[in-house]
mmCIF file of C-alpha atoms and ligand atoms in Angstrom:
data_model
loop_
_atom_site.group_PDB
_atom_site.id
_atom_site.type_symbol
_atom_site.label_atom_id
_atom_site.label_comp_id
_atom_site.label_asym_id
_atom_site.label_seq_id
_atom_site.Cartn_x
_atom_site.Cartn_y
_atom_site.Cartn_z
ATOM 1 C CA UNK A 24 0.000 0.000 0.000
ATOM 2 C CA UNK A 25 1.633 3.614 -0.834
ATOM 3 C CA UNK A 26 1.775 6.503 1.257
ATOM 4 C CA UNK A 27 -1.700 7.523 2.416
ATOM 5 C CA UNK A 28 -1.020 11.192 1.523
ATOM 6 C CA UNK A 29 -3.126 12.839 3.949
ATOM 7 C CA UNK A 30 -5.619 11.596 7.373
ATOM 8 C CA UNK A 31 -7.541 9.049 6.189
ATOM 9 C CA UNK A 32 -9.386 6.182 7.974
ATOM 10 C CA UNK A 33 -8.538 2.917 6.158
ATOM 11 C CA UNK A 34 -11.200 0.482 6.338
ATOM 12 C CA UNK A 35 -10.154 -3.105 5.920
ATOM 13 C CA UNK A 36 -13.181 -4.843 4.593
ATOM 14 C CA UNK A 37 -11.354 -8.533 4.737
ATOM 15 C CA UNK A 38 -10.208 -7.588 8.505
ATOM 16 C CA UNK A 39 -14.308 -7.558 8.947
ATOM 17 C CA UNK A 40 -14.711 -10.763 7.087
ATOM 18 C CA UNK A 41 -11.958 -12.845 9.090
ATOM 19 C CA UNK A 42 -13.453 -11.451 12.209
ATOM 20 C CA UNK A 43 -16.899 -12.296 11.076
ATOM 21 C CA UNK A 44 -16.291 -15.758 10.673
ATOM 22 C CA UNK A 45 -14.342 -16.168 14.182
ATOM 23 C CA UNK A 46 -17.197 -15.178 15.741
ATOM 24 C CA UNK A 47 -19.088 -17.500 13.866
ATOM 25 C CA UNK A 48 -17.088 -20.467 14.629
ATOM 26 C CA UNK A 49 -18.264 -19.801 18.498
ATOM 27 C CA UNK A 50 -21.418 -19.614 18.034
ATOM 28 C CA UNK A 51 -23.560 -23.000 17.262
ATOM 29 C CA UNK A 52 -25.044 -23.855 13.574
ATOM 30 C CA UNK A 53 -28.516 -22.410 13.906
ATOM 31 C CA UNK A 54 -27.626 -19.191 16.185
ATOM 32 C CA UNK A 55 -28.281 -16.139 13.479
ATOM 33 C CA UNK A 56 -26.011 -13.492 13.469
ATOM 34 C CA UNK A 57 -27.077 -9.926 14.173
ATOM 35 C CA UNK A 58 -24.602 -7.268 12.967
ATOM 36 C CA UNK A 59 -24.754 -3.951 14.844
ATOM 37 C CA UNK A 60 -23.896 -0.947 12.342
ATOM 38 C CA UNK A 61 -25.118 1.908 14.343
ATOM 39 C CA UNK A 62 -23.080 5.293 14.486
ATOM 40 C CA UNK A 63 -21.325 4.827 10.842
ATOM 41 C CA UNK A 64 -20.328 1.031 11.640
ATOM 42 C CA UNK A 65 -18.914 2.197 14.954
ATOM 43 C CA UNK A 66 -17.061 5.141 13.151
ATOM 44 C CA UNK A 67 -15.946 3.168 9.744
ATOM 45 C CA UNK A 68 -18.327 3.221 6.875
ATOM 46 C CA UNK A 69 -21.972 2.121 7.382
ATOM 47 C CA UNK A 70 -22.793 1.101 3.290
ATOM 48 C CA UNK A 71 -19.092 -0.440 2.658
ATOM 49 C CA UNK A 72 -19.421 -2.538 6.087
ATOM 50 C CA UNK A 73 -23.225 -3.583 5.340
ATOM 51 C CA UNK A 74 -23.249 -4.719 1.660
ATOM 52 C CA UNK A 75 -19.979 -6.591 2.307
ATOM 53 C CA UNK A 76 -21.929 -8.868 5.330
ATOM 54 C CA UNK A 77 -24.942 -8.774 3.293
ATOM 55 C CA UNK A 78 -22.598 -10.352 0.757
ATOM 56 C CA UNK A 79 -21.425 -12.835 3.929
ATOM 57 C CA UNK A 80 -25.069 -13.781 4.493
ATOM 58 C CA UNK A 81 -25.568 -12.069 7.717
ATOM 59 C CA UNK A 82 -29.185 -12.315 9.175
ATOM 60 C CA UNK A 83 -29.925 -9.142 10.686
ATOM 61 C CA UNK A 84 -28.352 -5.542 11.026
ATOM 62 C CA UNK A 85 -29.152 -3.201 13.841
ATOM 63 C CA UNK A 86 -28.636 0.679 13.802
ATOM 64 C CA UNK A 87 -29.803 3.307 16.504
ATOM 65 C CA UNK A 88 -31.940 5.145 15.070
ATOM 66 C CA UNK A 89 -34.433 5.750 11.922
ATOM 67 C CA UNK A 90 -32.363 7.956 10.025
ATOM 68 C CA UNK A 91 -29.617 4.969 10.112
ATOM 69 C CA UNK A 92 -31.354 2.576 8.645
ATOM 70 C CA UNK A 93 -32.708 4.972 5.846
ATOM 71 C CA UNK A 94 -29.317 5.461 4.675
ATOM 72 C CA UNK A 95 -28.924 1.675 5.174
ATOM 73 C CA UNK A 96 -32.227 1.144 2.825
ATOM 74 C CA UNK A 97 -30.957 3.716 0.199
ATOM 75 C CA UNK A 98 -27.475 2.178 -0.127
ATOM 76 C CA UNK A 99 -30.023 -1.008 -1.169
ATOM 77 C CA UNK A 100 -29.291 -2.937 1.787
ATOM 78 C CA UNK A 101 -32.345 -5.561 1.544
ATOM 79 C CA UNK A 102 -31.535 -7.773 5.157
ATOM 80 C CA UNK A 103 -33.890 -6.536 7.925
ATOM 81 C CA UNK A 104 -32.732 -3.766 10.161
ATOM 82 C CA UNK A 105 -33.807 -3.408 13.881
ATOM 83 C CA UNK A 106 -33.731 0.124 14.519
ATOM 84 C CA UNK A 107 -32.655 0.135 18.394
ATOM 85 C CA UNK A 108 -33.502 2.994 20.218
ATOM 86 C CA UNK A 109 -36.354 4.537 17.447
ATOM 87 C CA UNK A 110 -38.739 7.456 18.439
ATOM 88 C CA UNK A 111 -42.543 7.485 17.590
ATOM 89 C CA UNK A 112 -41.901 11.140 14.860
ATOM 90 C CA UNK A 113 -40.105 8.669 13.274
ATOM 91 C CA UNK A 114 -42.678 5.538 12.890
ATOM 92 C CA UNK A 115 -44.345 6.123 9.741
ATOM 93 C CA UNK A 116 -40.704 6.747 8.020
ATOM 94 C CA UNK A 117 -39.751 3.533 9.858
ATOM 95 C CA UNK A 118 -42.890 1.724 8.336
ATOM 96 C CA UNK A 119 -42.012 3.026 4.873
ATOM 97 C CA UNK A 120 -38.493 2.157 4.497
ATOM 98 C CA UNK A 121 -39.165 -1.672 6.295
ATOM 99 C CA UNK A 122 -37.738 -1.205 9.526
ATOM 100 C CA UNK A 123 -37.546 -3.396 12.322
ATOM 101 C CA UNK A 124 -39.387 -1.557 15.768
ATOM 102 C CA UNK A 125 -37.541 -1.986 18.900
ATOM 103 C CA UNK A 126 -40.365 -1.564 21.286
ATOM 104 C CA UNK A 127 -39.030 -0.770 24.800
ATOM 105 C CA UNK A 128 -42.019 0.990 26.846
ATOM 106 C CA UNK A 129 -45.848 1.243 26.793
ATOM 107 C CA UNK A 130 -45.533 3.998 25.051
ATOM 108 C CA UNK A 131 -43.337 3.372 22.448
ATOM 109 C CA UNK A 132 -45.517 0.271 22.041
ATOM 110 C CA UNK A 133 -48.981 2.343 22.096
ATOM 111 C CA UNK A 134 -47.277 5.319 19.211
ATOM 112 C CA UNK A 135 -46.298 2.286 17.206
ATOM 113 C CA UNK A 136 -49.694 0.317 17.294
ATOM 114 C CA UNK A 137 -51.289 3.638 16.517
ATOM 115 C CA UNK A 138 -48.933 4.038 13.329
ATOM 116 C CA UNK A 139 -49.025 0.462 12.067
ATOM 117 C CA UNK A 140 -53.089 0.911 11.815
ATOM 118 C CA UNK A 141 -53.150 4.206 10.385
ATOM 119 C CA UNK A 142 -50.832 2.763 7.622
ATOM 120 C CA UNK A 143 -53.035 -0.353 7.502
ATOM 121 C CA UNK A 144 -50.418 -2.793 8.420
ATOM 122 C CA UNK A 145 -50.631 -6.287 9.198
ATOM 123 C CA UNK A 146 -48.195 -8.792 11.183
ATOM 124 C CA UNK A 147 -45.382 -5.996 10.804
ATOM 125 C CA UNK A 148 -42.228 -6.901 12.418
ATOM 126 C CA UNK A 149 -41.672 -5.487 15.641
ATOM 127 C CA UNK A 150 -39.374 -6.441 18.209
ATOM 128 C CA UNK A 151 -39.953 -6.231 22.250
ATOM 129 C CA UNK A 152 -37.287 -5.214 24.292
ATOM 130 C CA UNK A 153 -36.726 -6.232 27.855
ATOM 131 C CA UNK A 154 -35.036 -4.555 30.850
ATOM 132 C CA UNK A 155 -33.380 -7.181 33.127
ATOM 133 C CA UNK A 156 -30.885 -4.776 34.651
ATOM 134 C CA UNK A 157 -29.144 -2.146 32.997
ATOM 135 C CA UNK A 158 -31.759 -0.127 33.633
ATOM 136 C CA UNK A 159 -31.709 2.040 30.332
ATOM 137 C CA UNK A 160 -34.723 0.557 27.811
ATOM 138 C CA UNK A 161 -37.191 -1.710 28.199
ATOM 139 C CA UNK A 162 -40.027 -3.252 29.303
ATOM 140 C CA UNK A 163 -40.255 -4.382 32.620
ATOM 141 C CA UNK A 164 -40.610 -8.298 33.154
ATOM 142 C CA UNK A 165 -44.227 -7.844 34.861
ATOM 143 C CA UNK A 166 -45.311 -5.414 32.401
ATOM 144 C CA UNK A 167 -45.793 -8.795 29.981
ATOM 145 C CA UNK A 168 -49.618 -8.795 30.616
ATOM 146 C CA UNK A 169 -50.058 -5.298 29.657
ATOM 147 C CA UNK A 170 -47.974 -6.010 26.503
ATOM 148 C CA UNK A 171 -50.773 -8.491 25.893
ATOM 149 C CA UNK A 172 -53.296 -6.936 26.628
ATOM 150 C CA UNK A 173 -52.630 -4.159 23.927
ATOM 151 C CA UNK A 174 -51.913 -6.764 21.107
ATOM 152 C CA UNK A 175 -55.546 -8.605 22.101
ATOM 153 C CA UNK A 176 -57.718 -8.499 18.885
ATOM 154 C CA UNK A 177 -55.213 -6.709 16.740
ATOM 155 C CA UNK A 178 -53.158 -8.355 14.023
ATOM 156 C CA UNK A 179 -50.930 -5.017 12.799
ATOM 157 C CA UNK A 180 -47.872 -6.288 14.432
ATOM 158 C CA UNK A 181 -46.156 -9.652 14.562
ATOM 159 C CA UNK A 182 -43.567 -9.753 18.119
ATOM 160 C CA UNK A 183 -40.657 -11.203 15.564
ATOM 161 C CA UNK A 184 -38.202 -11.040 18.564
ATOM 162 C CA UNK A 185 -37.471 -10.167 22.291
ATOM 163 C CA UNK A 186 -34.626 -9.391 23.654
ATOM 164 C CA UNK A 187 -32.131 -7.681 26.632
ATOM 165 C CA UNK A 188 -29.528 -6.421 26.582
ATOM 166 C CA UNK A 189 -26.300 -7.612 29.667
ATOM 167 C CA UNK A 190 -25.434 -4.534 31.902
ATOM 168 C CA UNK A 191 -21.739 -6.027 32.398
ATOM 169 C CA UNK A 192 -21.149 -8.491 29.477
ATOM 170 C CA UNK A 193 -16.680 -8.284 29.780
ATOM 171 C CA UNK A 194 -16.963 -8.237 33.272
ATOM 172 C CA UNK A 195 -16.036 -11.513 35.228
ATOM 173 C CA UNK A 196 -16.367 -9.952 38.542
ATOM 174 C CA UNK A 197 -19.855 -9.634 37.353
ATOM 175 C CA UNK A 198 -20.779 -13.078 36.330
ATOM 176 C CA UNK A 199 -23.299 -13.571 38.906
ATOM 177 C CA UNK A 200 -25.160 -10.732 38.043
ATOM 178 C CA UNK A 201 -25.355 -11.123 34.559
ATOM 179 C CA UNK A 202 -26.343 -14.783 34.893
ATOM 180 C CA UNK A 203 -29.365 -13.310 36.707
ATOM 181 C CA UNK A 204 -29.877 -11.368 33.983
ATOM 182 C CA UNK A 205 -30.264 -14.175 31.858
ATOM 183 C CA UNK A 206 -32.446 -16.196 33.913
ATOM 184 C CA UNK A 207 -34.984 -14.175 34.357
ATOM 185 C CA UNK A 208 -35.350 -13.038 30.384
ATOM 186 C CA UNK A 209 -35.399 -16.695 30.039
ATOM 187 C CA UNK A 210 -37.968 -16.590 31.986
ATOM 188 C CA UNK A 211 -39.978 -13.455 30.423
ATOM 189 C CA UNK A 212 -39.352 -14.761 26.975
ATOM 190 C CA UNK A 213 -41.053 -17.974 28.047
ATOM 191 C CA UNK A 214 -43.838 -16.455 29.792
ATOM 192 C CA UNK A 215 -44.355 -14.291 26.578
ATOM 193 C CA UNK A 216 -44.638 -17.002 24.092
ATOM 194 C CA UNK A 217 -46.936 -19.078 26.483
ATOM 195 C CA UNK A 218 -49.418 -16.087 26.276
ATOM 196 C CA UNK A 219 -48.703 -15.027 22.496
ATOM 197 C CA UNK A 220 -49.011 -18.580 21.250
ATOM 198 C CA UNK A 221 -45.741 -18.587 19.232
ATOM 199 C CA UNK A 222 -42.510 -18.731 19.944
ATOM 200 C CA UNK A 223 -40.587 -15.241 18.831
ATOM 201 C CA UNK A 224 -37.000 -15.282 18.414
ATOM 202 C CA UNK A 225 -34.812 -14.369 21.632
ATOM 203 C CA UNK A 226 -31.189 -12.771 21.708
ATOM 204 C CA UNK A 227 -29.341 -11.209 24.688
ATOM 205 C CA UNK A 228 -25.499 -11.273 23.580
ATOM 206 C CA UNK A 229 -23.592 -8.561 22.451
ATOM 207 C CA UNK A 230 -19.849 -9.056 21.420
ATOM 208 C CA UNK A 231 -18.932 -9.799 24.965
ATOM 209 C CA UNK A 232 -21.758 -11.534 25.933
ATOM 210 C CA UNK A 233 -21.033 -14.393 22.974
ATOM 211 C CA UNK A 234 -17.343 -15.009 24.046
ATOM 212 C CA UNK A 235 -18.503 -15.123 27.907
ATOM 213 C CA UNK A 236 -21.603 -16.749 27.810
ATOM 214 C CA UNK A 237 -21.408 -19.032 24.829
ATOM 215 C CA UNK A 238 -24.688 -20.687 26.426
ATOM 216 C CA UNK A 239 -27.073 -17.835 26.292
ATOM 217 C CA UNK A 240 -27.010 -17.599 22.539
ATOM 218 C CA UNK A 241 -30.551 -18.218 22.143
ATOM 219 C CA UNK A 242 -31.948 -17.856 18.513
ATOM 220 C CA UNK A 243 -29.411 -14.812 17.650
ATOM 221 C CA UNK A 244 -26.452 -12.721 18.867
ATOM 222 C CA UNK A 245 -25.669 -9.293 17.950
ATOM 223 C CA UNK A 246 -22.011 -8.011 17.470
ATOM 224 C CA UNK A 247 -20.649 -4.585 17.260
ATOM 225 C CA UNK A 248 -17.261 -4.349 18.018
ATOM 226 C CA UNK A 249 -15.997 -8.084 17.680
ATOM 227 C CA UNK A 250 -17.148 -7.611 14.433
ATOM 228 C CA UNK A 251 -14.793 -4.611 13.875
ATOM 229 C CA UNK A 252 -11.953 -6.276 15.699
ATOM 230 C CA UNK A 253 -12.003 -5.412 19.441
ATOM 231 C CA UNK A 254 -13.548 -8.421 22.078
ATOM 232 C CA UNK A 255 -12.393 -7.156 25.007
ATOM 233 C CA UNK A 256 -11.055 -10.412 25.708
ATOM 234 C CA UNK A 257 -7.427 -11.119 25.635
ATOM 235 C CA UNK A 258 -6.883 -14.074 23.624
ATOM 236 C CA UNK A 259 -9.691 -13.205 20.985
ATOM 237 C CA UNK A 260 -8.757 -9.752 20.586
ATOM 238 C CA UNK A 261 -5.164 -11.516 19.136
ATOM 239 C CA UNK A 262 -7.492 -13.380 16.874
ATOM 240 C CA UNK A 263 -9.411 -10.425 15.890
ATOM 241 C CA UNK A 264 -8.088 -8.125 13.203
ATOM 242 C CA UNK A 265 -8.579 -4.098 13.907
ATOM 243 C CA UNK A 266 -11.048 -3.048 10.878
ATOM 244 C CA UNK A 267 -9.993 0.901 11.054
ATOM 245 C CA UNK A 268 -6.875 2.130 10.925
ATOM 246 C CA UNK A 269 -6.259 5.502 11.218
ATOM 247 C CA UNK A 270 -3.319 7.209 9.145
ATOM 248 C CA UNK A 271 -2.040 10.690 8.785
ATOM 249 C CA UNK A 272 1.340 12.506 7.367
ATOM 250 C CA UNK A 273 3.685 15.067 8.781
ATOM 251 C CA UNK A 274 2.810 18.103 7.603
ATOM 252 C CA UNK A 275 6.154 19.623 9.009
ATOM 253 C CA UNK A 276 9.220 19.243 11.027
ATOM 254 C CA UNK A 277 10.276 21.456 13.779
ATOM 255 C CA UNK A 278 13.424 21.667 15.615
ATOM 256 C CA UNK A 279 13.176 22.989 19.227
ATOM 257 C CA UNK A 280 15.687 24.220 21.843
ATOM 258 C CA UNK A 281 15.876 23.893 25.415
ATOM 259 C CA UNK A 282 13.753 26.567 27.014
ATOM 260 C CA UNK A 283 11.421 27.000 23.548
ATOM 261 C CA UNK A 284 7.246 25.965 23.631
ATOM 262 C CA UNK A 285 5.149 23.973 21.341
ATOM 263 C CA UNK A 286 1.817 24.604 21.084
ATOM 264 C CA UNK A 287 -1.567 26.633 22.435
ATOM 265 C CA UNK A 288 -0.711 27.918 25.944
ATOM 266 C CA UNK A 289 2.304 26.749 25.880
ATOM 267 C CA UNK A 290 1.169 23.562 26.733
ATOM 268 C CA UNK A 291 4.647 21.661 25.968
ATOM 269 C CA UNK A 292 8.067 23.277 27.118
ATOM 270 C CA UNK A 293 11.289 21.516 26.074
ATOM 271 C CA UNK A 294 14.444 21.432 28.327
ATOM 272 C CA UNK A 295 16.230 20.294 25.778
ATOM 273 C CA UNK A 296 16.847 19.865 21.816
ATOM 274 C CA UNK A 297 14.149 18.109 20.338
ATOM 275 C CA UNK A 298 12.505 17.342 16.974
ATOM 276 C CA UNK A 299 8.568 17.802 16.259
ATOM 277 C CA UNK A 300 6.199 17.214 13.741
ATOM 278 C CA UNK A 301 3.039 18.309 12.907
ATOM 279 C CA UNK A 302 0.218 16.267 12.051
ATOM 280 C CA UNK A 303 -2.618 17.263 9.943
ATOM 281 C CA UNK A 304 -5.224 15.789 12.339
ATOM 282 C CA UNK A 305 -7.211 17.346 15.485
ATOM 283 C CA UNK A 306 -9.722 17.379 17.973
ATOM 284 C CA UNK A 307 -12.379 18.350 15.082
ATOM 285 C CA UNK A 308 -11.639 14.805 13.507
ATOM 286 C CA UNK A 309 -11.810 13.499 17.041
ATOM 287 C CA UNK A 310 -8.785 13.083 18.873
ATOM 288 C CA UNK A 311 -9.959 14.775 22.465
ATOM 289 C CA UNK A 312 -7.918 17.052 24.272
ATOM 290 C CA UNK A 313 -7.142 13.821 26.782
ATOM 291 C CA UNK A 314 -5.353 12.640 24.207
ATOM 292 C CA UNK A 315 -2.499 15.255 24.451
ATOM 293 C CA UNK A 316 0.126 16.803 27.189
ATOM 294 C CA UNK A 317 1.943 13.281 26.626
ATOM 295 C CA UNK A 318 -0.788 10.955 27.509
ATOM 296 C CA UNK A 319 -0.651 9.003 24.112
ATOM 297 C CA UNK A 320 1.053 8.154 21.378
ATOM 298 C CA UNK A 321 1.212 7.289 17.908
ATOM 299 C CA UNK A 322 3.359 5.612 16.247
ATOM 300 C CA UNK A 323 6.409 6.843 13.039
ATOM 301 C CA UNK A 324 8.277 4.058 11.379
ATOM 302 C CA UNK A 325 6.811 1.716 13.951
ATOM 303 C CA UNK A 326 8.180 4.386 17.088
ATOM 304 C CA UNK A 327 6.571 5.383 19.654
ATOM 305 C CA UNK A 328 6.010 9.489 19.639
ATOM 306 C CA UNK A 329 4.117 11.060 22.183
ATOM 307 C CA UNK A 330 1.405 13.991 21.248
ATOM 308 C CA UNK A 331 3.122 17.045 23.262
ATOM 309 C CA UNK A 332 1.567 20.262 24.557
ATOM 310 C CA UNK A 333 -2.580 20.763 23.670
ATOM 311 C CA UNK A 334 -4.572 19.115 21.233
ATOM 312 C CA UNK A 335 -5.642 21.612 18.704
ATOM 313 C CA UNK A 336 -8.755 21.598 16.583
ATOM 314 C CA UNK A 337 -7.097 20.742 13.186
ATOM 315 C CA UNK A 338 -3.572 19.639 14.342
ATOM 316 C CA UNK A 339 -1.371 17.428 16.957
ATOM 317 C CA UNK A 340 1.884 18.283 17.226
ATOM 318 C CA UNK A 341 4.306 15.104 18.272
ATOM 319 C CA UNK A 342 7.653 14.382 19.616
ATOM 320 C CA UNK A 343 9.946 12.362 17.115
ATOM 321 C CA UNK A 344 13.234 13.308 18.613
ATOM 322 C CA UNK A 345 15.617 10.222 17.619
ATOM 323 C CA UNK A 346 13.208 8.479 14.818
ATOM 324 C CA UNK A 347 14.692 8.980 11.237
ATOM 325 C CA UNK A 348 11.451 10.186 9.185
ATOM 326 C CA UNK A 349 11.007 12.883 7.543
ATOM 327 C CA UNK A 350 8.119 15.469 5.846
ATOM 328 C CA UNK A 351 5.031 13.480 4.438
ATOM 329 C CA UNK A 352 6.152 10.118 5.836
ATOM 330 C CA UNK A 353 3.632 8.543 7.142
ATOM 331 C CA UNK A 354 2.115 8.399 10.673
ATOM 332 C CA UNK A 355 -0.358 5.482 12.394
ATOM 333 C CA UNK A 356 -2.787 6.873 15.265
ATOM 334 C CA UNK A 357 -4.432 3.373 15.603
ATOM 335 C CA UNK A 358 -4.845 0.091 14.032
ATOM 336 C CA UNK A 359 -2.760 -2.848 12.571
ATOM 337 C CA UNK A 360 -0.201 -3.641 15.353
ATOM 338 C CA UNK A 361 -1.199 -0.502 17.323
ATOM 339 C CA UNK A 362 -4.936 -0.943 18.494
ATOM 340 C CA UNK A 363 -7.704 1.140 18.871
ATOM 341 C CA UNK A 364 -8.052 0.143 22.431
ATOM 342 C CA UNK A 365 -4.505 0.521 23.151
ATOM 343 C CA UNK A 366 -4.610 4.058 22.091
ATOM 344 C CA UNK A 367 -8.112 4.991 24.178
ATOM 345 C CA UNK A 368 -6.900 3.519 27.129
ATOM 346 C CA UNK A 369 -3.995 6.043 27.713
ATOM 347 C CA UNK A 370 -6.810 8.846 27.543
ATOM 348 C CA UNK A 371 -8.862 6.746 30.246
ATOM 349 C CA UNK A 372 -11.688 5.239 27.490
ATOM 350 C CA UNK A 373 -12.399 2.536 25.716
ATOM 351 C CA UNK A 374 -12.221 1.448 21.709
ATOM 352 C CA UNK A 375 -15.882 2.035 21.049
ATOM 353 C CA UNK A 376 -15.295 6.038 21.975
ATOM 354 C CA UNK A 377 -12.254 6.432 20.035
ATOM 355 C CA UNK A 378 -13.837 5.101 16.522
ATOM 356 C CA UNK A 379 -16.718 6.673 16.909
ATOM 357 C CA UNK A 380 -15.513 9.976 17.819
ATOM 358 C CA UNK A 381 -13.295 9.714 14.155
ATOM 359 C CA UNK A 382 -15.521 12.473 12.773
ATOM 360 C CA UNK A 383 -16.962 12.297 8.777
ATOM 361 C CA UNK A 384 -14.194 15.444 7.794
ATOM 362 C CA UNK A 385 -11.595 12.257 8.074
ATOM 363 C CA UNK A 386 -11.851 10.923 4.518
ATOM 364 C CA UNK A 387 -12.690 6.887 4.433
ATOM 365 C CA UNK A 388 -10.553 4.791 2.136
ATOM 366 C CA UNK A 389 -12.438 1.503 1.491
ATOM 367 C CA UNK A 390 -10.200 -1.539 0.901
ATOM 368 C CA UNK A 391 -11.226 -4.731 -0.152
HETATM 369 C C1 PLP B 20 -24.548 -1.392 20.623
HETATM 370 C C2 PLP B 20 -25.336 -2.571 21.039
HETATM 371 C C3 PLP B 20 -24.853 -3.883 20.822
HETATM 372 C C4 PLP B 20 -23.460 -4.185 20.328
HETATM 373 O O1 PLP B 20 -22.575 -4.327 21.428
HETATM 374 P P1 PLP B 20 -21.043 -4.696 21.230
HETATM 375 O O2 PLP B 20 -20.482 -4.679 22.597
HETATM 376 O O3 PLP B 20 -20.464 -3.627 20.371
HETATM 377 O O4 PLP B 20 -20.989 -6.031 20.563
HETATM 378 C C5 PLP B 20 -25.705 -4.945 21.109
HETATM 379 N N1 PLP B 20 -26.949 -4.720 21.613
HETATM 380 C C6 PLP B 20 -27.422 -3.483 21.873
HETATM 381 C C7 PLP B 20 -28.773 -3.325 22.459
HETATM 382 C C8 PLP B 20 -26.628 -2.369 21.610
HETATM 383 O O5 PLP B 20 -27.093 -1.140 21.884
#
């Protein structure tokens, strides 16, 4: 691959494909795979990332929100889409473009009801959401009767799923809790199709959730960031290939003497002779202020360099005292050997911030 030329977010579409079947391989024959694209495929490309699983046979995408899956629809993604987290100004859009309802609340549920008959809908996919301890959507588990009693004599809506989401999926410490979790939407589920009189689908893992509880896979799983190469889990995140990579160039070379600043504020002050380059790449294409003063670094001709002094909204500015490079060589922020999680950690945060924070001025460079 030649010089990238300027920041760019390389997106490595067979990275995605070689993580997509790992996490196949721990999952059982029959468990469907949910992909979750929400936020721009968790900062990469949304269209590029969906048509290549559609091409993998993936079952299911999720997004956030309406407006996600409408760009999903007009790309020509054909797979069904749960929309996560939709609001009821959105329904009849969601209803046009063949969206999949997560219904988390009696009033979500009453809106969308309301919608599907105005449009004159019948057995329309919608999928109930249950809150079994994160405490952040959902239905309660005793609020199944009341879910019941609204769907009595109507046929707009088909329940083609319920799910839940785990509070503390990576979290060992937390095993008993989340095992809890999954008892009791066993439980609900089974309750639910009891009363219904069919059995809808059920799914409760996210990335973490399938590596640490391979035995609550239920009908399907949904993956976000395994899918993009991060498990937080350390022996499949050396399986796992990093999706994004995030490149830039130096823009210039500076030499400093003892006693001399670098950047806003003076934020960095040398006590001795150093070299610095600039990077065409700031807090407006999301690298947060944490990020600077020394905290992180990126990495020249495989070196370490640390970001000195303050962030700045179009530029970094980093230390390469020592590493032979020069102007327009090329500079990794994250990726390949150099992960995303790596690199949000020394800021105190985790890989799904840092790739979602990449903001849409960073040009995307598909590769296939
Ligand atoms: C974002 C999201 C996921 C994906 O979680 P990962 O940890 O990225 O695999 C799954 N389920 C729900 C409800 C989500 O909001």
């Amino acid at each position: 691959m030649g010089n990238i030329g300027e920041t760019a977010l390389e997106i490595d579409l067979s990275a995605l494909e070689h993580n997509f079947n790992l996490l196949k391989t721990t999952l059982k024959k029959e468990t469907k795979f949910l992909a979750v694209v929400k936020s721009f495929a968790y900062g990469s490309d949304m269209v590029a990332v969906a048509k290549k699983l559609e091409s993998l046979a993936v079952d299911y995408f999720a997004v956030a929100y309406v407006k996600e899956g409408v760009l999903l629809r007009d790309a020509g993604i054909k797979s069904p889409i749960l929309v996560l987290h939709p609001q009821p100004i959105n329904f009849g859009e969601l209803i046009e473009r063949c969206l999949e309802p997560s219904l988390y609340s009696p009033r979500i549920l009453r809106t969308f009801l309301k919608t599907a008959q105005e449009k004159r809908q019948t057995n329309y996919p919608v999928h109930l959401k249950f809150n079994t301890g994160l405490n952040r959507l959902g239905f309660w588990e005793n609020d199944v009767d009341y879910i019941l009693e609204q769907l009595k004599d109507t046929n707009e809506v088909k329940i083609a799923s319920v799910f839940s989401h785990l509070a503390a999926s990576e979290d060992k410490n937390e095993q008993e809790f989340s095992l809890n979790q999954i008892e009791s939407f066993k439980k609900t589920a089974a309750e639910l199709s009891v009363k219904l009189g069919y059995a809808p689908m059920r799914h409760m893992l996210n990335t973490s959730g399938i590596l640490n509880y391979p035995d609550a896979q239920f009908e399907m799983v949904r993956s976000g960031i395994g899918i993009y190469g991060y498990g937080n889990h350390p022996e499949i995140d050396q399986k796992l290939k990093s999706v994004a990579s995030l490149k830039t160039i130096i823009s210039q070379i500076h030499k400093i003497e003892p006693g001399e600043s670098v950047g806003y504020n003076r934020g960095y002050k040398s006590d001795g002779y150093r070299t610095t380059a600039t990077l065409p790449i700031g807090h407006a294409d999301g690298i947060s202020r944490q990020y600077g003063n020394g905290k992180s670094f990126v990495s020249v001709k495989g070196e370490k360099a640390p970001i000195i002094g303050n962030v700045c909204m179009d530029m970094i500015m980093i230390d390469i005292t020592g590493i032979d490079c020069k102007e327009g060589d090329e500079v990794l922020i994250f990726g390949e050997n150099s992960s995303a999680e790596n690199f949000a950690n020394t800021a105190n945060t985790i890989s799904y911030e840092i790739l979602t924070a990449i903001s849409q001025r960073v040009k995307r460079k598909v590769i296939d």
